CSV table of C-alpha atoms and ligand atoms in Angstrom, one decimal:
chain,number,residue,atom,x,y,z
A,1,MET,CA,4.3,47.8,-39.1
A,2,ALA,CA,5.5,51.0,-37.5
A,3,LEU,CA,3.4,54.0,-36.5
A,4,GLU,CA,3.2,56.9,-38.9
A,5,LYS,CA,5.1,59.9,-37.6
A,6,PRO,CA,4.7,62.6,-40.2
A,7,TYR,CA,5.9,65.3,-37.8
A,8,LYS,CA,9.5,64.0,-38.0
A,9,ASP,CA,10.2,66.1,-41.0
A,10,VAL,CA,9.0,69.4,-39.5
A,11,PRO,CA,12.3,71.4,-39.1
A,12,GLY,CA,13.4,72.7,-35.7
A,13,THR,CA,10.5,70.9,-34.0
A,14,THR,CA,10.4,67.9,-31.6
A,15,VAL,CA,6.9,66.5,-31.0
A,16,PHE,CA,6.6,65.2,-27.5
A,17,ASP,CA,5.2,61.8,-28.3
A,18,ALA,CA,5.1,58.6,-26.3
A,19,GLU,CA,8.6,57.7,-27.4
A,20,MET,CA,10.0,61.0,-26.2
A,21,ALA,CA,8.0,60.9,-23.0
A,22,ARG,CA,9.5,57.5,-22.1
A,23,LYS,CA,13.0,58.8,-22.8
A,24,GLY,CA,12.5,62.0,-20.8
A,25,TYR,CA,10.5,60.6,-17.9
A,26,HIS,CA,13.0,61.2,-15.2
A,27,LEU,CA,14.2,64.5,-16.6
A,28,ASN,CA,10.6,65.8,-16.7
A,29,GLN,CA,9.9,64.5,-13.2
A,30,PHE,CA,13.0,66.3,-11.9
A,31,CYS,CA,11.6,69.5,-13.5
A,32,MET,CA,8.4,69.0,-11.6
A,33,SER,CA,10.2,68.9,-8.3
A,34,LEU,CA,11.3,72.5,-8.9
A,35,MET,CA,7.7,73.6,-8.3
A,36,LYS,CA,8.5,73.5,-4.6
A,37,ALA,CA,10.4,76.4,-3.2
A,38,GLU,CA,12.5,74.3,-0.9
A,39,ASN,CA,13.6,72.1,-3.8
A,40,ARG,CA,14.5,75.1,-5.9
A,41,GLU,CA,16.8,76.2,-3.1
A,42,LYS,CA,18.5,72.8,-2.9
A,43,PHE,CA,18.9,72.7,-6.6
A,44,LYS,CA,20.5,76.2,-6.7
A,45,ALA,CA,22.8,75.4,-3.8
A,46,ASP,CA,24.4,72.4,-5.6
A,47,GLN,CA,22.9,71.6,-9.0
A,48,ARG,CA,25.1,68.6,-9.7
A,49,ALA,CA,24.3,67.0,-6.3
A,50,TYR,CA,20.6,67.7,-6.8
A,51,LEU,CA,20.6,66.2,-10.3
A,52,ASP,CA,22.5,63.1,-9.1
A,53,GLN,CA,19.5,62.2,-6.9
A,54,TRP,CA,17.5,61.5,-10.0
A,55,PRO,CA,17.9,58.5,-12.3
A,56,MET,CA,18.7,60.7,-15.3
A,57,ASN,CA,21.4,60.0,-17.9
A,58,GLU,CA,24.5,62.1,-18.2
A,59,GLU,CA,23.3,63.7,-21.4
A,60,GLN,CA,20.2,65.0,-19.6
A,61,LYS,CA,22.2,66.2,-16.7
A,62,GLN,CA,24.6,68.1,-18.9
A,63,GLY,CA,21.7,69.6,-20.8
A,64,VAL,CA,20.3,71.0,-17.5
A,65,LEU,CA,23.7,72.2,-16.2
A,66,THR,CA,24.4,74.1,-19.5
A,67,ARG,CA,20.8,75.3,-19.8
A,68,ASP,CA,20.8,74.0,-23.3
A,69,TYR,CA,17.1,73.6,-23.9
A,70,ASN,CA,17.4,72.0,-27.4
A,71,ARG,CA,19.7,69.4,-25.9
A,72,MET,CA,17.2,68.7,-23.1
A,73,ILE,CA,14.4,68.4,-25.6
A,74,ALA,CA,16.4,66.0,-27.7
A,75,ALA,CA,16.9,63.9,-24.5
A,76,GLY,CA,13.1,63.7,-23.9
A,77,GLY,CA,12.4,67.0,-22.1
A,78,ASN,CA,9.1,68.7,-22.7
A,79,ILE,CA,8.9,72.5,-22.8
A,80,TYR,CA,6.1,72.8,-20.2
A,81,PHE,CA,8.2,70.7,-17.8
A,82,LEU,CA,11.4,72.5,-18.7
A,83,SER,CA,9.7,75.8,-18.0
A,84,LYS,CA,10.1,75.0,-14.3
A,85,ILE,CA,13.9,75.3,-14.8
A,86,PHE,CA,13.8,78.6,-16.6
A,87,SER,CA,11.2,80.0,-14.2
A,88,SER,CA,13.5,79.1,-11.3
A,89,ASP,CA,16.2,81.0,-13.2
A,90,GLY,CA,13.8,84.0,-13.4
A,91,GLN,CA,13.5,83.7,-17.2
A,92,SER,CA,10.3,84.2,-19.2
A,93,PHE,CA,9.0,81.9,-21.9
A,94,GLU,CA,10.0,84.4,-24.5
A,95,GLN,CA,13.6,84.4,-23.3
A,96,ALA,CA,13.8,80.7,-23.1
A,97,ALA,CA,12.2,80.3,-26.6
A,98,SER,CA,14.7,82.8,-28.1
A,99,SER,CA,17.6,80.8,-26.6
A,100,MET,CA,16.5,77.7,-28.6
A,101,THR,CA,16.4,79.6,-31.9
A,102,GLY,CA,20.0,80.7,-31.9
A,103,MET,CA,18.8,84.3,-32.1
A,104,SER,CA,19.6,87.0,-29.5
A,105,ALA,CA,16.7,88.0,-27.2
A,106,PRO,CA,16.2,91.4,-28.8
A,107,ASP,CA,16.3,89.9,-32.3
A,108,TYR,CA,13.8,87.3,-31.3
A,109,ARG,CA,11.5,90.0,-29.8
A,110,GLN,CA,11.8,92.1,-33.0
A,111,MET,CA,10.8,89.0,-35.0
A,112,MET,CA,7.7,88.5,-32.8
A,113,LEU,CA,6.8,92.2,-33.0
A,114,THR,CA,6.9,92.1,-36.8
A,115,GLY,CA,4.5,89.2,-37.1
A,116,GLY,CA,6.5,86.2,-35.8
A,117,ARG,CA,8.4,83.6,-37.8
A,118,GLN,CA,6.9,82.9,-41.2
A,119,VAL,CA,5.7,79.5,-42.2
A,120,GLU,CA,6.9,79.8,-45.8
A,121,GLY,CA,10.2,77.9,-46.2
A,122,ASN,CA,9.9,76.4,-42.7
A,123,ARG,CA,7.5,73.6,-43.3
A,124,TYR,CA,9.8,70.7,-44.3
A,125,LEU,CA,13.3,69.7,-43.5
A,126,SER,CA,14.1,69.7,-47.2
A,127,GLU,CA,13.5,73.4,-47.4
A,128,ILE,CA,16.2,74.3,-44.8
A,129,LYS,CA,19.5,75.4,-46.3
A,130,ASP,CA,22.7,75.7,-44.2
A,131,GLY,CA,20.7,74.6,-41.1
A,132,LYS,CA,19.0,78.0,-40.8
A,133,LEU,CA,15.3,78.6,-40.5
A,134,LYS,CA,13.6,81.6,-42.1
A,135,THR,CA,12.6,84.5,-39.8
A,136,ASN,CA,10.3,86.9,-41.6
A,137,ALA,CA,10.6,89.5,-44.4
A,138,ASN,CA,10.9,92.4,-42.1
A,139,VAL,CA,13.8,91.0,-40.2
A,140,GLU,CA,15.5,89.4,-43.2
A,141,LYS,CA,15.7,92.7,-45.1
A,142,LYS,CA,18.0,94.2,-42.5
B,1,MET,CA,-33.7,73.3,-17.9
B,2,ALA,CA,-30.1,74.2,-18.1
B,3,LYS,CA,-28.9,75.4,-21.5
B,4,ILE,CA,-25.6,76.3,-23.2
B,5,ASN,CA,-26.4,79.7,-24.6
B,6,SER,CA,-23.0,81.0,-25.7
B,7,ALA,CA,-19.4,80.1,-26.2
B,8,VAL,CA,-16.2,82.0,-25.7
B,9,PHE,CA,-12.9,81.1,-27.4
B,10,CYS,CA,-9.7,82.6,-26.3
B,11,SER,CA,-5.9,82.0,-26.0
B,12,HIS,CA,-4.4,81.5,-22.6
B,13,VAL,CA,-0.9,82.9,-22.8
B,14,PRO,CA,0.8,83.1,-19.3
B,15,ALA,CA,2.4,86.5,-20.1
B,16,ILE,CA,-1.1,88.0,-20.3
B,17,GLY,CA,-1.8,86.9,-16.8
B,18,ALA,CA,1.5,88.4,-15.7
B,19,ALA,CA,0.7,91.7,-17.4
B,20,ILE,CA,-2.7,91.9,-15.6
B,21,ASP,CA,-1.2,90.9,-12.2
B,22,LEU,CA,1.7,93.4,-12.5
B,23,GLY,CA,-0.5,96.3,-13.7
B,24,LYS,CA,1.1,96.5,-17.2
B,25,THR,CA,-2.1,96.5,-19.2
B,26,GLU,CA,-1.5,100.2,-20.2
B,27,ASP,CA,2.0,99.4,-21.6
B,28,PRO,CA,2.1,100.1,-25.4
B,29,TYR,CA,3.0,96.4,-25.9
B,30,TRP,CA,-0.2,95.3,-24.3
B,31,VAL,CA,-2.7,98.0,-25.1
B,32,PRO,CA,-3.8,96.5,-28.5
B,33,LEU,CA,-4.4,93.1,-26.9
B,34,PHE,CA,-6.6,94.3,-24.1
B,35,LYS,CA,-8.6,96.5,-26.5
B,36,GLY,CA,-9.8,93.3,-28.2
B,37,PHE,CA,-11.4,92.3,-24.9
B,38,GLU,CA,-13.2,95.5,-24.1
B,39,PHE,CA,-16.4,94.5,-25.9
B,40,SER,CA,-16.2,91.0,-24.3
B,41,LYS,CA,-16.0,92.4,-20.7
B,42,GLN,CA,-19.2,94.4,-21.3
B,43,TRP,CA,-20.9,91.5,-23.1
B,44,ILE,CA,-20.3,89.1,-20.3
B,45,LYS,CA,-21.6,91.6,-17.7
B,46,GLN,CA,-24.9,91.5,-19.5
B,47,GLU,CA,-24.9,87.8,-20.2
B,48,LYS,CA,-24.5,86.9,-16.5
B,49,PRO,CA,-23.7,83.2,-16.9
B,50,ASP,CA,-24.5,81.0,-14.0
B,51,VAL,CA,-21.9,78.4,-14.9
B,52,ILE,CA,-18.9,78.2,-17.3
B,53,ILE,CA,-17.7,74.9,-18.5
B,54,LEU,CA,-14.1,75.8,-19.1
B,55,VAL,CA,-12.1,73.6,-21.5
B,56,TYR,CA,-8.4,74.2,-21.1
B,57,ASN,CA,-5.2,72.2,-20.7
B,58,ASP,CA,-3.0,71.8,-17.7
B,59,HIS,CA,0.7,72.7,-18.5
B,60,ALA,CA,2.6,70.1,-16.3
B,61,THR,CA,1.1,71.7,-13.2
B,62,ALA,CA,-1.6,69.5,-11.7
B,63,PHE,CA,-0.7,66.6,-13.9
B,64,ASP,CA,2.9,65.5,-14.3
B,65,SER,CA,4.1,62.5,-16.2
B,66,THR,CA,2.7,60.0,-13.7
B,67,ILE,CA,-1.0,60.3,-14.9
B,68,ILE,CA,-2.1,61.8,-18.1
B,69,PRO,CA,-5.9,61.9,-18.6
B,70,THR,CA,-7.0,62.7,-22.2
B,71,PHE,CA,-10.3,64.2,-21.0
B,72,ALA,CA,-11.0,65.1,-17.4
B,73,ILE,CA,-13.7,67.0,-15.5
B,74,GLY,CA,-13.3,68.9,-12.2
B,75,CYS,CA,-16.0,67.8,-9.8
B,76,ALA,CA,-14.8,69.5,-6.6
B,77,ASP,CA,-16.3,72.5,-4.7
B,78,ARG,CA,-13.3,74.6,-5.1
B,79,PHE,CA,-10.1,74.7,-7.2
B,80,PRO,CA,-7.2,77.0,-5.9
B,81,PRO,CA,-4.7,78.6,-8.3
B,82,ALA,CA,-1.5,76.6,-8.7
B,83,ASP,CA,2.1,77.7,-8.0
B,84,GLU,CA,3.6,77.4,-11.4
B,85,GLY,CA,7.1,78.2,-10.3
B,86,TRP,CA,6.8,81.9,-9.3
B,87,GLY,CA,4.1,81.6,-6.6
B,88,PRO,CA,0.3,81.2,-7.3
B,89,ARG,CA,-1.4,84.0,-9.2
B,90,LYS,CA,-3.3,86.3,-6.9
B,91,VAL,CA,-6.7,85.4,-8.4
B,92,PRO,CA,-9.7,84.1,-6.7
B,93,ASP,CA,-10.3,80.3,-6.1
B,94,VAL,CA,-12.5,78.8,-8.7
B,95,ILE,CA,-15.8,77.7,-7.2
B,96,GLY,CA,-17.0,74.6,-8.9
B,97,TYR,CA,-20.4,73.1,-9.4
B,98,PRO,CA,-20.1,69.5,-8.2
B,99,GLU,CA,-23.7,68.5,-8.9
B,100,LEU,CA,-23.7,69.6,-12.6
B,101,ALA,CA,-20.2,68.3,-13.1
B,102,ALA,CA,-21.1,64.9,-11.8
B,103,HIS,CA,-24.2,64.9,-13.9
B,104,ILE,CA,-22.2,65.8,-17.1
B,105,ALA,CA,-19.7,63.0,-16.3
B,106,GLN,CA,-22.4,60.4,-15.8
B,107,SER,CA,-24.2,61.5,-19.0
B,108,VAL,CA,-21.2,61.7,-21.4
B,109,ILE,CA,-19.5,58.5,-20.1
B,110,LEU,CA,-22.7,56.6,-21.0
B,111,ASP,CA,-22.4,58.4,-24.4
B,112,GLU,CA,-19.0,56.7,-24.6
B,113,PHE,CA,-16.7,59.6,-23.7
B,114,ASP,CA,-14.7,58.2,-20.9
B,115,LEU,CA,-13.8,61.2,-18.7
B,116,THR,CA,-11.4,61.1,-15.8
B,117,ILE,CA,-13.1,62.4,-12.7
B,118,ILE,CA,-11.0,64.9,-10.6
B,119,ASN,CA,-12.0,65.8,-7.1
B,120,ASP,CA,-8.8,67.5,-6.0
B,121,MET,CA,-6.9,69.8,-8.3
B,122,LYS,CA,-5.1,73.1,-8.6
B,123,VAL,CA,-5.7,75.1,-11.8
B,124,ASP,CA,-3.0,76.9,-13.8
B,125,HIS,CA,-2.8,79.8,-16.3
B,126,GLY,CA,-4.7,77.7,-18.9
B,127,LEU,CA,-7.8,78.3,-16.9
B,128,SER,CA,-7.1,81.5,-15.0
B,129,VAL,CA,-5.9,83.7,-17.9
B,130,PRO,CA,-9.1,83.5,-19.9
B,131,LEU,CA,-11.1,84.4,-16.7
B,132,SER,CA,-8.9,87.4,-16.1
B,133,LEU,CA,-9.4,88.6,-19.7
B,134,MET,CA,-13.1,88.3,-19.5
B,135,PHE,CA,-13.8,89.4,-15.9
B,136,GLY,CA,-10.8,91.6,-15.0
B,137,GLN,CA,-9.7,91.5,-11.4
B,138,PRO,CA,-12.7,90.9,-9.2
B,139,GLU,CA,-12.6,89.7,-5.5
B,140,ALA,CA,-14.4,86.6,-6.5
B,141,TRP,CA,-15.3,85.1,-10.0
B,142,PRO,CA,-18.9,86.1,-10.7
B,143,CYS,CA,-20.1,82.6,-11.5
B,144,ARG,CA,-19.4,78.9,-10.9
B,145,ILE,CA,-16.8,77.2,-13.1
B,146,ILE,CA,-16.4,73.6,-14.1
B,147,PRO,CA,-12.7,73.0,-15.1
B,148,PHE,CA,-12.5,70.6,-18.1
B,149,PRO,CA,-8.8,69.7,-18.8
B,150,VAL,CA,-7.8,68.1,-22.1
B,151,ASN,CA,-4.4,66.6,-22.7
B,152,VAL,CA,-2.5,68.5,-25.4
B,153,VAL,CA,1.0,68.2,-23.8
B,154,GLN,CA,1.9,64.6,-24.6
B,155,TYR,CA,1.2,63.7,-28.2
B,156,PRO,CA,-1.3,62.7,-29.4
B,157,PRO,CA,-4.1,64.9,-28.1
B,158,PRO,CA,-7.6,63.7,-28.9
B,159,THR,CA,-8.6,64.3,-32.5
B,160,GLY,CA,-10.5,67.4,-33.5
B,161,ASN,CA,-13.4,65.2,-34.5
B,162,ARG,CA,-13.5,63.5,-31.0
B,163,CYS,CA,-13.4,66.9,-29.3
B,164,TYR,CA,-16.3,68.2,-31.4
B,165,ASN,CA,-18.4,65.1,-30.7
B,166,LEU,CA,-17.7,65.4,-27.0
B,167,GLY,CA,-18.9,69.0,-27.2
B,168,LYS,CA,-22.2,67.7,-28.6
B,169,ALA,CA,-22.5,65.1,-25.8
B,170,ILE,CA,-21.8,67.9,-23.2
B,171,ARG,CA,-24.6,69.9,-24.7
B,172,SER,CA,-27.2,67.2,-24.4
B,173,ALA,CA,-26.0,66.4,-20.9
B,174,VAL,CA,-26.5,70.0,-19.8
B,175,GLU,CA,-30.0,70.0,-21.3
B,176,LYS,CA,-30.9,67.0,-19.1
B,177,PHE,CA,-30.0,69.0,-15.9
B,178,ASP,CA,-33.3,70.1,-14.2
B,179,GLU,CA,-32.3,73.4,-12.8
B,180,ASP,CA,-32.7,76.6,-14.9
B,181,LEU,CA,-29.1,77.6,-15.6
B,182,ASN,CA,-27.5,80.0,-18.1
B,183,VAL,CA,-24.5,77.9,-19.1
B,184,GLN,CA,-21.5,79.0,-21.2
B,185,ILE,CA,-18.8,76.8,-22.6
B,186,TRP,CA,-15.3,78.2,-23.2
B,187,GLY,CA,-12.6,76.8,-25.5
B,188,THR,CA,-9.1,78.0,-24.7
B,189,GLY,CA,-5.5,77.9,-25.9
B,190,GLY,CA,-4.0,78.5,-29.4
B,191,MET,CA,-3.9,80.1,-31.8
B,192,SER,CA,-0.7,79.7,-33.9
B,193,HIS,CA,2.4,79.4,-31.8
B,194,GLN,CA,5.5,77.3,-31.2
B,195,ILE,CA,7.6,77.7,-28.1
B,196,GLN,CA,10.2,75.1,-28.5
B,197,GLY,CA,13.2,74.3,-30.8
B,198,GLN,CA,14.8,76.2,-33.5
B,199,ARG,CA,11.4,77.0,-35.1
B,200,ALA,CA,10.1,78.7,-32.0
B,201,GLY,CA,8.2,81.9,-32.7
B,202,LEU,CA,6.3,80.5,-35.7
B,203,ILE,CA,3.0,82.4,-36.3
B,204,ASN,CA,0.6,81.8,-39.2
B,205,LYS,CA,-1.9,84.6,-39.3
B,206,GLU,CA,-3.6,83.3,-42.5
B,207,PHE,CA,-4.1,79.9,-40.9
B,208,ASP,CA,-5.6,81.5,-37.8
B,209,ASN,CA,-8.0,83.7,-39.8
B,210,ARG,CA,-9.1,80.9,-42.0
B,211,PHE,CA,-9.8,78.9,-38.8
B,212,LEU,CA,-11.9,81.8,-37.4
B,213,ASP,CA,-13.8,82.1,-40.7
B,214,ARG,CA,-14.6,78.4,-40.8
B,215,MET,CA,-15.8,78.3,-37.2
B,216,VAL,CA,-18.8,80.2,-38.4
B,217,SER,CA,-19.1,79.3,-42.1
B,218,ASP,CA,-18.3,75.6,-41.9
B,219,PRO,CA,-17.6,74.4,-38.4
B,220,VAL,CA,-17.7,70.7,-39.1
B,221,SER,CA,-14.9,71.1,-41.7
B,222,LEU,CA,-12.5,72.0,-38.8
B,223,THR,CA,-13.0,68.5,-37.3
B,224,LYS,CA,-11.1,67.1,-40.3
B,225,ILE,CA,-7.8,69.0,-39.7
B,226,PRO,CA,-5.2,66.3,-38.9
B,227,HIS,CA,-2.7,66.9,-36.1
B,228,ILE,CA,0.2,67.2,-38.5
B,229,GLU,CA,-1.5,70.2,-40.2
B,230,TYR,CA,-1.6,72.2,-36.9
B,231,VAL,CA,2.0,71.3,-36.2
B,232,ARG,CA,3.4,72.1,-39.7
B,233,GLU,CA,1.3,75.1,-40.6
B,234,ALA,CA,0.7,76.8,-37.3
B,235,GLY,CA,3.4,75.6,-34.9
B,236,ALA,CA,3.7,72.6,-32.5
B,237,GLU,CA,1.6,74.3,-29.8
B,238,ALA,CA,-1.2,75.3,-32.1
B,239,ILE,CA,-2.5,71.8,-31.6
B,240,GLU,CA,-4.2,73.3,-28.5
B,241,LEU,CA,-6.9,74.5,-31.0
B,242,VAL,CA,-8.6,71.1,-30.7
B,243,MET,CA,-9.9,72.4,-27.3
B,244,TRP,CA,-11.8,75.1,-29.2
B,245,LEU,CA,-13.6,72.3,-31.0
B,246,VAL,CA,-15.1,70.9,-27.8
B,247,ALA,CA,-16.8,74.3,-27.3
B,248,LEU,CA,-17.7,74.6,-30.9
B,249,GLY,CA,-19.3,71.1,-30.9
B,250,ALA,CA,-21.5,72.2,-28.0
B,251,MET,CA,-22.8,75.1,-30.0
B,252,GLY,CA,-24.4,72.9,-32.7
B,253,THR,CA,-25.2,74.8,-35.9
B,254,ASP,CA,-27.7,77.5,-34.9
B,255,PHE,CA,-25.5,80.3,-33.7
B,256,LYS,CA,-24.2,83.7,-34.6
B,257,GLN,CA,-20.8,85.4,-34.2
B,258,VAL,CA,-21.0,88.5,-31.9
B,259,HIS,CA,-17.3,89.2,-31.6
B,260,ARG,CA,-14.0,88.3,-33.2
B,261,PHE,CA,-10.4,89.4,-32.6
B,262,HIS,CA,-6.9,88.4,-33.5
B,263,HIS,CA,-3.6,89.9,-32.4
B,264,VAL,CA,0.1,89.2,-32.8
B,265,PRO,CA,2.1,88.9,-30.5
B,266,ALA,CA,1.5,88.1,-26.9
B,267,SER,CA,5.0,86.8,-26.0
B,268,ASN,CA,5.4,83.9,-28.4
B,269,THR,CA,1.8,83.5,-29.4
B,270,ALA,CA,-1.0,84.7,-31.8
B,271,VAL,CA,-4.0,85.5,-29.7
B,272,GLY,CA,-7.4,84.6,-31.1
B,273,HIS,CA,-10.8,85.4,-29.5
B,274,MET,CA,-14.3,84.8,-30.6
B,275,ILE,CA,-17.8,84.9,-29.0
B,276,LEU,CA,-20.7,82.9,-30.4
B,277,GLU,CA,-24.3,83.1,-29.3
B,278,LYS,CA,-27.0,80.5,-29.8
B,279,THR,CA,-29.8,81.7,-32.0
B,280,LYS,CA,-32.3,78.9,-31.1
C,1,LIG,FE1,-1.9,75.9,-23.3
């Protein structure tokens, strides 16, 4: 009998469970290496060569090289680990989060300033039409 | 006898730490947030805790994927701030309380809460941001602090019920410690927020306010919230709220609310804050 994973039908959300953690182990450990300044320098000097030192798969490496955080998360990355990449790039959590939503940074900030993304219509995969999540009434009006 | 006399609950958003460190607390964006902590800073000056048991989570800082303790307790003399990728925050080292920490570990493990004992650890924003919010920017933190990390990064975190019962066990452990100590317990993290995926930015003010209501009106009911409800209703990272339940469990049933505050947004997060005092 399989484990129950009710969180699989929450739209736009990947829960970092044991299965994802297994998949992303080397990607996440690569991220941890960026907490040392000397490693950050090596990574910046030649990203591909630095990544090739880690037993990561090509999908994970491409995710990192293109800074596609959704792609990294799908490949087992966890946001707190991935934060070491965007911190090295000088990006904030807010900028990184906005990049995952498909919104521009100013639009995302505006959404947050007007109460954040609403939960109505964003609870279940079945509520999502044309692949787009709701923002909030203030933003949608415009 | 040592006694837990009050509890502080508070979010631990890294951007708040950055705002304090970079002197941006007067910026219009941040003013309303820091206003919510003015009372608290005065309150804690009068309370003068001897020790804080600080329940928080590490964010892939001291713990990476190699070892993931569900519950841990810091038993060292001293815990320096960690470099989280932009250099360590310029905040004082945390001075621990090894005797009390070891005493708590021994007591709660025999009560069947199997803590991981940590004797060497750096602490991240999860611990330092609440301290900055409550104490400002002192040369040294005015009391001793026992870091109490809970795993909420790799799913599943411990259940709310387990956290609440652990809080009760911590309370009875503290009361068996012979020195006269004014102890506080803090629960940090939350409230509603999601910082990953297409659904990032989710906030649920109603959920948060109901949670704050029930902390006082029906605390035990909160132990029945399943993980999926936090994720679906309040965002993937709202699950950090189970850490509040450790502190709430330690308060038992005889307490009163002395302060409550909620603010949206701090970066991607809804900030919640509450102070409870024991009445007996
Ligand atoms: Fe956290």
